[in-house]
Short mmCIF file of C-alpha atoms in Angstrom, two decimals:
data_model
loop_
_atom_site.label_atom_id
_atom_site.label_comp_id
_atom_site.label_asym_id
_atom_site.label_seq_id
_atom_site.Cartn_x
_atom_site.Cartn_y
_atom_site.Cartn_z
CA MET A 1 -54.18 48.51 -101.25
CA ARG A 2 -52.01 45.32 -101.26
CA GLN A 3 -48.71 44.04 -102.04
CA LYS A 4 -46.91 41.28 -103.39
CA VAL A 5 -43.33 40.37 -102.89
CA ARG A 6 -41.59 37.61 -104.75
CA GLY A 7 -38.08 35.36 -104.03
CA THR A 8 -36.20 33.10 -102.01
CA TYR A 9 -36.96 33.26 -98.12
CA GLU A 10 -34.30 32.01 -96.34
CA MET A 11 -34.13 30.15 -92.53
CA HIS A 12 -31.17 30.25 -89.85
CA PHE A 13 -31.32 26.90 -87.43
CA GLY A 14 -29.36 27.37 -84.20
CA ASP A 15 -28.81 23.67 -83.88
CA ARG A 16 -28.58 21.32 -87.09
CA TYR A 17 -32.03 20.31 -89.04
CA TYR A 18 -31.58 17.20 -91.24
CA GLY A 19 -28.76 17.79 -91.25
CA HIS A 20 -28.39 21.93 -92.31
CA TYR A 21 -28.12 25.23 -90.16
CA TYR A 22 -29.71 27.02 -93.05
CA TRP A 23 -32.52 26.07 -95.29
CA TYR A 24 -33.77 27.85 -98.51
CA VAL A 25 -37.67 28.12 -99.44
CA HIS A 26 -37.47 29.40 -103.60
CA ASN A 27 -40.75 31.01 -105.54
CA VAL A 28 -42.19 32.29 -101.95
CA VAL A 29 -45.00 34.67 -102.47
CA VAL A 30 -46.18 36.72 -99.29
CA ASP A 31 -49.14 38.76 -99.87
CA GLY A 32 -49.89 41.82 -97.72
CA PRO A 33 -51.31 45.44 -97.32
CA ASP A 34 -49.00 47.74 -98.39
CA SER A 35 -46.64 50.23 -96.48
CA ASN A 36 -48.60 53.13 -97.39
CA PRO A 37 -51.63 52.82 -97.72
CA ALA A 38 -53.71 55.46 -99.07
CA TRP A 39 -55.98 55.98 -96.69
CA ASP A 40 -56.43 54.38 -93.01
CA ALA A 41 -58.99 53.27 -91.04
CA LYS A 42 -59.04 53.58 -87.31
CA VAL A 43 -61.67 51.77 -84.86
CA GLN A 44 -62.73 52.78 -81.32
CA GLU A 45 -65.39 51.44 -79.48
CA THR A 46 -68.34 53.94 -77.93
CA SER A 47 -71.13 53.68 -75.83
CA THR A 48 -74.90 53.47 -76.94
CA ASP A 49 -76.85 56.00 -76.29
CA CYS A 50 -80.55 54.23 -76.45
#
């Protein structure tokens, strides 16, 4: 389960960067895991009994 978000990325700098404190990147697509997945996956380390 994944989701995509498209929008404008706004960056704030404490000091001027190329003369500006604020920069914008338009049409950014961020792809990541969904906030409410249909299932949870858990990993647990176990010892082997050979």
